[in-house]
Amino acid sequence: MSQTRRDFVKSTSLITGSLIAAPFLSEASMFNSLVDDTIKVALIGCGGRGTGAAIQALSTKQNVKLVAMADAFQDRLDSCYKEITGDDFENLKSKIDVPADRRFVGFDAYLKAIPLADVVILTTPPGFRPLHFEAAVNAGKHIFMEKPVATDPAGVQRVLAAAEKAKAKKLNVVVGLQRHYQTSYRELMKRLQDGMVGDVVSASAWWNNDGVWVNPRKAGQTEMEYQMRNWYYFNWLCGDHITEQHIHNIDVINWAKNSYPVKARGTGGREVRKGKDYGEIFDHHIVEFEYADGTILNSQCRHIKGTWAKVDELVVGTKGKIMFDAGHITDYKGNTLFKHNGSKDPNPYQVEHDELFEVIAKGQYKFADAENGAKSTMTSILGRMATYSGQVITWDKAINSGLDLAPKTFAWDADMPLKPDANGLYPVAVPGKTKFV
Ligand SMILES: NC(=O)c1ccc[n+]([C@@H]2O[C@H](COP(=O)([O-])OP(=O)(O)OC[C@H]3O[C@@H](n4cnc5c(N)ncnc54)[C@H](O)[C@@H]3O)[C@@H](O)[C@H]2O)c1
């Protein structure tokens, strides 16, 4: 009678080893009336996506409660708390139980929040993901973490190692590459896997649009604070936009190929992203990724206002092609082989939480997204290494390069590896001169 849902999940997981068998399900529902079945959630990184992810976790059908929040900055945590407890989310008020002493601030805030939860939401800038993911896995928590899951090969390797541990411990891990949870993509991929377009022989992926926010330097900020506030423009935190955004499209092609590229070559630079506020990242990358069977993925991403915009993927097979955004499969005579009307589809950002929390409530083990998340992150980093250096870079060389961009210590007065020059400008890669590591 005193057994909690968490004890139940733990003990049944240990007994059954893998997926909880069907007979347990009915027992589990009987248990619900006898035990506390609350699934406790901690949010690490209370910005835009973290706020959204917390709301989505609390909006699932399960008995979910937000019990802890952590952020590097007090003001970011406060605005998130204000938003989720505001009148717009009246229906969630009873599910938010985060008194001031469970709202943690600073670089070590994650260490205080993680132990209080069953499920941890990791939504900081991606540079911290390997550290936070490792900590959550070590603490034995189920995890929702946003993409990308790292910004350099050292971080990818850490996530891959922790992903193995998570599998061994049967911790569910969902990564916010939400196309995997989007009905149209699932329907199209099912048909690809059933052979409708034949063998995949080439592909294209695009993330071309205007770009994102800028947070200019404010008086009194240390270099660490400035880089953290303007994180999009620093590779140790963001990975450049080929990693931070275009990963979504690259990942779709990896999914279609059921493998990862063996090499990449490309070109890129910055045409309009000039000046003090734009750190070190490029504003365009064009990369040819090559898979082991010779298939080429033509990938392009651009953040330049006034240019044509497209965020999409195309897969070309021997019998037909798939246009993902249109939800359309055609043959080479222009006949429609399949068309998905997604107008009534559920929001994939909600689906990823609905599915995660449902299996947790049932005591099941189903999701192990971290390995693919890490390898698709690595694919995007491989592309960045190719455009920065202007060289052909192999997967093996890149992932084993040991490149680690993070500062040695996380403190507001830390000595930062990347510093501005006397004019406030940061060094930017020059293809042909910059080494890939
Ligand atoms: N799947 C998607 O479609 C999607 C959409 C948006 C963002 N994202 C991802 O979500 C992540 C967050 O993006 P965002 O737009 O919410 O950024 P954001 O800047 O709005 O939020 C990041 C938050 O993390 C906090 N933070 C930074 N370092 C921290 C640390 N060490 N410990 C605790 N908190 C820390 C920041 O203060 C901030 O509140 C990124 O990885 C981004 O790529 C995914």
PDB file of C-alpha atoms in Angstrom, residues 198-358:
ATOM      1  CA  GLY A 198      12.680   1.654 -54.369  1.00  0.00           C
ATOM      2  CA  ASP A 199      16.274   2.210 -53.273  1.00  0.00           C
ATOM      3  CA  VAL A 200      17.183   5.705 -52.103  1.00  0.00           C
ATOM      4  CA  VAL A 201      19.852   7.040 -54.493  1.00  0.00           C
ATOM      5  CA  SER A 202      19.998  10.725 -53.637  1.00  0.00           C
ATOM      6  CA  ALA A 203      18.465  13.301 -51.335  1.00  0.00           C
ATOM      7  CA  SER A 204      18.210  17.002 -50.601  1.00  0.00           C
ATOM      8  CA  ALA A 205      17.646  18.892 -47.367  1.00  0.00           C
ATOM      9  CA  TRP A 206      17.053  22.594 -46.811  1.00  0.00           C
ATOM     10  CA  TRP A 207      16.808  25.028 -43.899  1.00  0.00           C
ATOM     11  CA  ASN A 208      16.886  28.389 -45.621  1.00  0.00           C
ATOM     12  CA  ASN A 209      15.281  31.395 -43.965  1.00  0.00           C
ATOM     13  CA  ASP A 210      15.893  34.749 -42.320  1.00  0.00           C
ATOM     14  CA  GLY A 211      17.797  33.647 -39.228  1.00  0.00           C
ATOM     15  CA  VAL A 212      17.187  34.108 -35.519  1.00  0.00           C
ATOM     16  CA  TRP A 213      17.373  36.497 -32.581  1.00  0.00           C
ATOM     17  CA  VAL A 214      20.429  38.479 -31.447  1.00  0.00           C
ATOM     18  CA  ASN A 215      21.188  39.568 -27.860  1.00  0.00           C
ATOM     19  CA  PRO A 216      23.735  42.398 -28.061  1.00  0.00           C
ATOM     20  CA  ARG A 217      26.312  42.776 -25.304  1.00  0.00           C
ATOM     21  CA  LYS A 218      25.209  44.764 -22.246  1.00  0.00           C
ATOM     22  CA  ALA A 219      27.443  46.844 -19.997  1.00  0.00           C
ATOM     23  CA  GLY A 220      28.825  44.919 -17.031  1.00  0.00           C
ATOM     24  CA  GLN A 221      28.480  41.441 -18.550  1.00  0.00           C
ATOM     25  CA  THR A 222      31.431  39.114 -18.153  1.00  0.00           C
ATOM     26  CA  GLU A 223      32.541  37.315 -21.328  1.00  0.00           C
ATOM     27  CA  MET A 224      30.845  34.135 -20.077  1.00  0.00           C
ATOM     28  CA  GLU A 225      27.560  35.906 -19.401  1.00  0.00           C
ATOM     29  CA  TYR A 226      27.610  37.629 -22.787  1.00  0.00           C
ATOM     30  CA  GLN A 227      28.256  34.351 -24.645  1.00  0.00           C
ATOM     31  CA  MET A 228      25.543  32.559 -22.644  1.00  0.00           C
ATOM     32  CA  ARG A 229      22.974  35.322 -23.316  1.00  0.00           C
ATOM     33  CA  ASN A 230      23.880  35.480 -27.023  1.00  0.00           C
ATOM     34  CA  TRP A 231      24.460  31.728 -27.243  1.00  0.00           C
ATOM     35  CA  TYR A 232      23.346  31.209 -30.834  1.00  0.00           C
ATOM     36  CA  TYR A 233      26.539  32.808 -32.149  1.00  0.00           C
ATOM     37  CA  PHE A 234      29.101  30.704 -30.249  1.00  0.00           C
ATOM     38  CA  ASN A 235      29.941  27.183 -31.339  1.00  0.00           C
ATOM     39  CA  TRP A 236      30.628  25.708 -27.898  1.00  0.00           C
ATOM     40  CA  LEU A 237      27.020  26.555 -27.015  1.00  0.00           C
ATOM     41  CA  CYS A 238      25.183  26.312 -30.347  1.00  0.00           C
ATOM     42  CA  GLY A 239      27.253  24.418 -32.901  1.00  0.00           C
ATOM     43  CA  ASP A 240      26.379  26.922 -35.704  1.00  0.00           C
ATOM     44  CA  HIS A 241      22.987  26.878 -37.414  1.00  0.00           C
ATOM     45  CA  ILE A 242      23.847  23.814 -39.496  1.00  0.00           C
ATOM     46  CA  THR A 243      23.802  21.943 -36.174  1.00  0.00           C
ATOM     47  CA  GLU A 244      21.215  23.918 -34.235  1.00  0.00           C
ATOM     48  CA  GLN A 245      18.462  23.948 -36.890  1.00  0.00           C
ATOM     49  CA  HIS A 246      19.440  22.086 -40.034  1.00  0.00           C
ATOM     50  CA  ILE A 247      19.961  18.924 -37.961  1.00  0.00           C
ATOM     51  CA  HIS A 248      16.212  18.348 -38.327  1.00  0.00           C
ATOM     52  CA  ASN A 249      16.442  17.947 -42.108  1.00  0.00           C
ATOM     53  CA  ILE A 250      19.752  16.069 -42.118  1.00  0.00           C
ATOM     54  CA  ASP A 251      18.297  13.664 -39.557  1.00  0.00           C
ATOM     55  CA  VAL A 252      15.327  12.913 -41.825  1.00  0.00           C
ATOM     56  CA  ILE A 253      17.683  11.771 -44.589  1.00  0.00           C
ATOM     57  CA  ASN A 254      19.695   9.646 -42.131  1.00  0.00           C
ATOM     58  CA  TRP A 255      16.375   8.104 -41.116  1.00  0.00           C
ATOM     59  CA  ALA A 256      15.480   7.435 -44.770  1.00  0.00           C
ATOM     60  CA  LYS A 257      18.914   5.903 -45.424  1.00  0.00           C
ATOM     61  CA  ASN A 258      18.916   4.078 -42.085  1.00  0.00           C
ATOM     62  CA  SER A 259      22.589   5.035 -41.832  1.00  0.00           C
ATOM     63  CA  TYR A 260      24.939   7.994 -41.434  1.00  0.00           C
ATOM     64  CA  PRO A 261      27.283   9.624 -43.970  1.00  0.00           C
ATOM     65  CA  VAL A 262      30.886   8.453 -44.207  1.00  0.00           C
ATOM     66  CA  LYS A 263      32.229  11.766 -45.487  1.00  0.00           C
ATOM     67  CA  ALA A 264      31.331  15.360 -46.275  1.00  0.00           C
ATOM     68  CA  ARG A 265      32.601  18.203 -48.463  1.00  0.00           C
ATOM     69  CA  GLY A 266      31.140  21.654 -48.793  1.00  0.00           C
ATOM     70  CA  THR A 267      31.374  25.389 -48.834  1.00  0.00           C
ATOM     71  CA  GLY A 268      30.102  28.176 -46.647  1.00  0.00           C
ATOM     72  CA  GLY A 269      30.785  31.535 -45.075  1.00  0.00           C
ATOM     73  CA  ARG A 270      29.165  34.698 -43.798  1.00  0.00           C
ATOM     74  CA  GLU A 271      27.879  37.362 -46.141  1.00  0.00           C
ATOM     75  CA  VAL A 272      25.600  39.379 -43.880  1.00  0.00           C
ATOM     76  CA  ARG A 273      26.407  38.098 -40.419  1.00  0.00           C
ATOM     77  CA  LYS A 274      29.055  40.685 -39.772  1.00  0.00           C
ATOM     78  CA  GLY A 275      29.815  42.765 -36.711  1.00  0.00           C
ATOM     79  CA  LYS A 276      30.173  42.405 -32.985  1.00  0.00           C
ATOM     80  CA  ASP A 277      26.847  40.771 -32.257  1.00  0.00           C
ATOM     81  CA  TYR A 278      27.329  37.724 -34.457  1.00  0.00           C
ATOM     82  CA  GLY A 279      30.109  35.784 -32.736  1.00  0.00           C
ATOM     83  CA  GLU A 280      31.754  33.208 -34.957  1.00  0.00           C
ATOM     84  CA  ILE A 281      29.034  31.346 -36.879  1.00  0.00           C
ATOM     85  CA  PHE A 282      28.460  31.299 -40.645  1.00  0.00           C
ATOM     86  CA  ASP A 283      25.252  32.404 -42.353  1.00  0.00           C
ATOM     87  CA  HIS A 284      25.308  29.728 -45.060  1.00  0.00           C
ATOM     88  CA  HIS A 285      26.589  26.177 -45.523  1.00  0.00           C
ATOM     89  CA  ILE A 286      26.216  23.944 -48.581  1.00  0.00           C
ATOM     90  CA  VAL A 287      27.346  20.386 -47.987  1.00  0.00           C
ATOM     91  CA  GLU A 288      27.477  17.154 -49.968  1.00  0.00           C
ATOM     92  CA  PHE A 289      27.198  14.307 -47.487  1.00  0.00           C
ATOM     93  CA  GLU A 290      28.177  10.915 -48.901  1.00  0.00           C
ATOM     94  CA  TYR A 291      26.800   7.630 -47.523  1.00  0.00           C
ATOM     95  CA  ALA A 292      28.686   4.324 -47.716  1.00  0.00           C
ATOM     96  CA  ASP A 293      26.703   3.200 -50.796  1.00  0.00           C
ATOM     97  CA  GLY A 294      27.555   6.422 -52.666  1.00  0.00           C
ATOM     98  CA  THR A 295      24.222   8.149 -52.094  1.00  0.00           C
ATOM     99  CA  ILE A 296      24.671  11.921 -51.910  1.00  0.00           C
ATOM    100  CA  LEU A 297      22.675  14.175 -49.637  1.00  0.00           C
ATOM    101  CA  ASN A 298      22.767  17.749 -50.955  1.00  0.00           C
ATOM    102  CA  SER A 299      22.243  19.889 -47.896  1.00  0.00           C
ATOM    103  CA  GLN A 300      21.926  23.628 -47.660  1.00  0.00           C
ATOM    104  CA  CYS A 301      21.134  25.988 -44.842  1.00  0.00           C
ATOM    105  CA  ARG A 302      21.112  29.756 -45.001  1.00  0.00           C
ATOM    106  CA  HIS A 303      20.204  32.585 -42.628  1.00  0.00           C
ATOM    107  CA  ILE A 304      19.987  35.594 -44.930  1.00  0.00           C
ATOM    108  CA  LYS A 305      17.027  37.980 -45.093  1.00  0.00           C
ATOM    109  CA  GLY A 306      15.542  38.660 -48.519  1.00  0.00           C
ATOM    110  CA  THR A 307      16.464  35.254 -49.987  1.00  0.00           C
ATOM    111  CA  TRP A 308      14.151  32.370 -50.913  1.00  0.00           C
ATOM    112  CA  ALA A 309      13.040  30.314 -47.954  1.00  0.00           C
ATOM    113  CA  LYS A 310      12.572  26.563 -47.726  1.00  0.00           C
ATOM    114  CA  VAL A 311      12.629  24.091 -44.849  1.00  0.00           C
ATOM    115  CA  ASP A 312      12.093  20.640 -46.314  1.00  0.00           C
ATOM    116  CA  GLU A 313      13.542  17.307 -47.385  1.00  0.00           C
ATOM    117  CA  LEU A 314      13.448  15.351 -50.655  1.00  0.00           C
ATOM    118  CA  VAL A 315      14.309  11.691 -51.097  1.00  0.00           C
ATOM    119  CA  VAL A 316      14.917  10.335 -54.602  1.00  0.00           C
ATOM    120  CA  GLY A 317      14.478   6.588 -55.047  1.00  0.00           C
ATOM    121  CA  THR A 318      14.761   4.244 -58.030  1.00  0.00           C
ATOM    122  CA  LYS A 319      10.939   4.059 -58.347  1.00  0.00           C
ATOM    123  CA  GLY A 320       9.785   7.443 -57.106  1.00  0.00           C
ATOM    124  CA  LYS A 321      10.462  10.407 -54.865  1.00  0.00           C
ATOM    125  CA  ILE A 322       9.215  11.739 -51.549  1.00  0.00           C
ATOM    126  CA  MET A 323       8.596  15.419 -50.885  1.00  0.00           C
ATOM    127  CA  PHE A 324       8.266  15.492 -47.136  1.00  0.00           C
ATOM    128  CA  ASP A 325       6.767  18.904 -46.499  1.00  0.00           C
ATOM    129  CA  ALA A 326       4.080  18.278 -49.112  1.00  0.00           C
ATOM    130  CA  GLY A 327       3.496  14.765 -47.712  1.00  0.00           C
ATOM    131  CA  HIS A 328       3.633  13.493 -51.281  1.00  0.00           C
ATOM    132  CA  ILE A 329       5.134  10.469 -53.049  1.00  0.00           C
ATOM    133  CA  THR A 330       5.195  10.396 -56.871  1.00  0.00           C
ATOM    134  CA  ASP A 331       6.625   8.146 -59.563  1.00  0.00           C
ATOM    135  CA  TYR A 332       8.677   9.519 -62.463  1.00  0.00           C
ATOM    136  CA  LYS A 333       5.641   9.933 -64.714  1.00  0.00           C
ATOM    137  CA  GLY A 334       4.201  12.358 -62.196  1.00  0.00           C
ATOM    138  CA  ASN A 335       1.607   9.909 -60.847  1.00  0.00           C
ATOM    139  CA  THR A 336       0.749  10.271 -57.178  1.00  0.00           C
ATOM    140  CA  LEU A 337       1.635   7.069 -55.319  1.00  0.00           C
ATOM    141  CA  PHE A 338       0.672   8.444 -51.910  1.00  0.00           C
ATOM    142  CA  LYS A 339      -0.498  11.754 -50.500  1.00  0.00           C
ATOM    143  CA  HIS A 340      -0.869  12.475 -46.803  1.00  0.00           C
ATOM    144  CA  ASN A 341      -3.327  15.137 -45.748  1.00  0.00           C
ATOM    145  CA  GLY A 342      -1.882  16.368 -42.462  1.00  0.00           C
ATOM    146  CA  SER A 343      -4.427  19.083 -41.729  1.00  0.00           C
ATOM    147  CA  LYS A 344      -5.901  17.184 -38.765  1.00  0.00           C
ATOM    148  CA  ASP A 345      -2.653  15.646 -37.509  1.00  0.00           C
ATOM    149  CA  PRO A 346      -1.734  16.107 -33.854  1.00  0.00           C
ATOM    150  CA  ASN A 347       1.069  18.498 -32.918  1.00  0.00           C
ATOM    151  CA  PRO A 348       4.294  16.426 -32.919  1.00  0.00           C
ATOM    152  CA  TYR A 349       5.683  18.476 -30.015  1.00  0.00           C
ATOM    153  CA  GLN A 350       2.732  17.224 -27.966  1.00  0.00           C
ATOM    154  CA  VAL A 351       2.910  13.675 -29.361  1.00  0.00           C
ATOM    155  CA  GLU A 352       6.521  13.199 -28.240  1.00  0.00           C
ATOM    156  CA  HIS A 353       5.461  13.924 -24.653  1.00  0.00           C
ATOM    157  CA  ASP A 354       2.189  11.983 -24.871  1.00  0.00           C
ATOM    158  CA  GLU A 355       4.042   8.859 -25.983  1.00  0.00           C
ATOM    159  CA  LEU A 356       6.915   9.256 -23.517  1.00  0.00           C
ATOM    160  CA  PHE A 357       4.730   9.804 -20.462  1.00  0.00           C
ATOM    161  CA  GLU A 358       2.334   7.040 -21.451  1.00  0.00           C
TER     162      GLU A 358
END
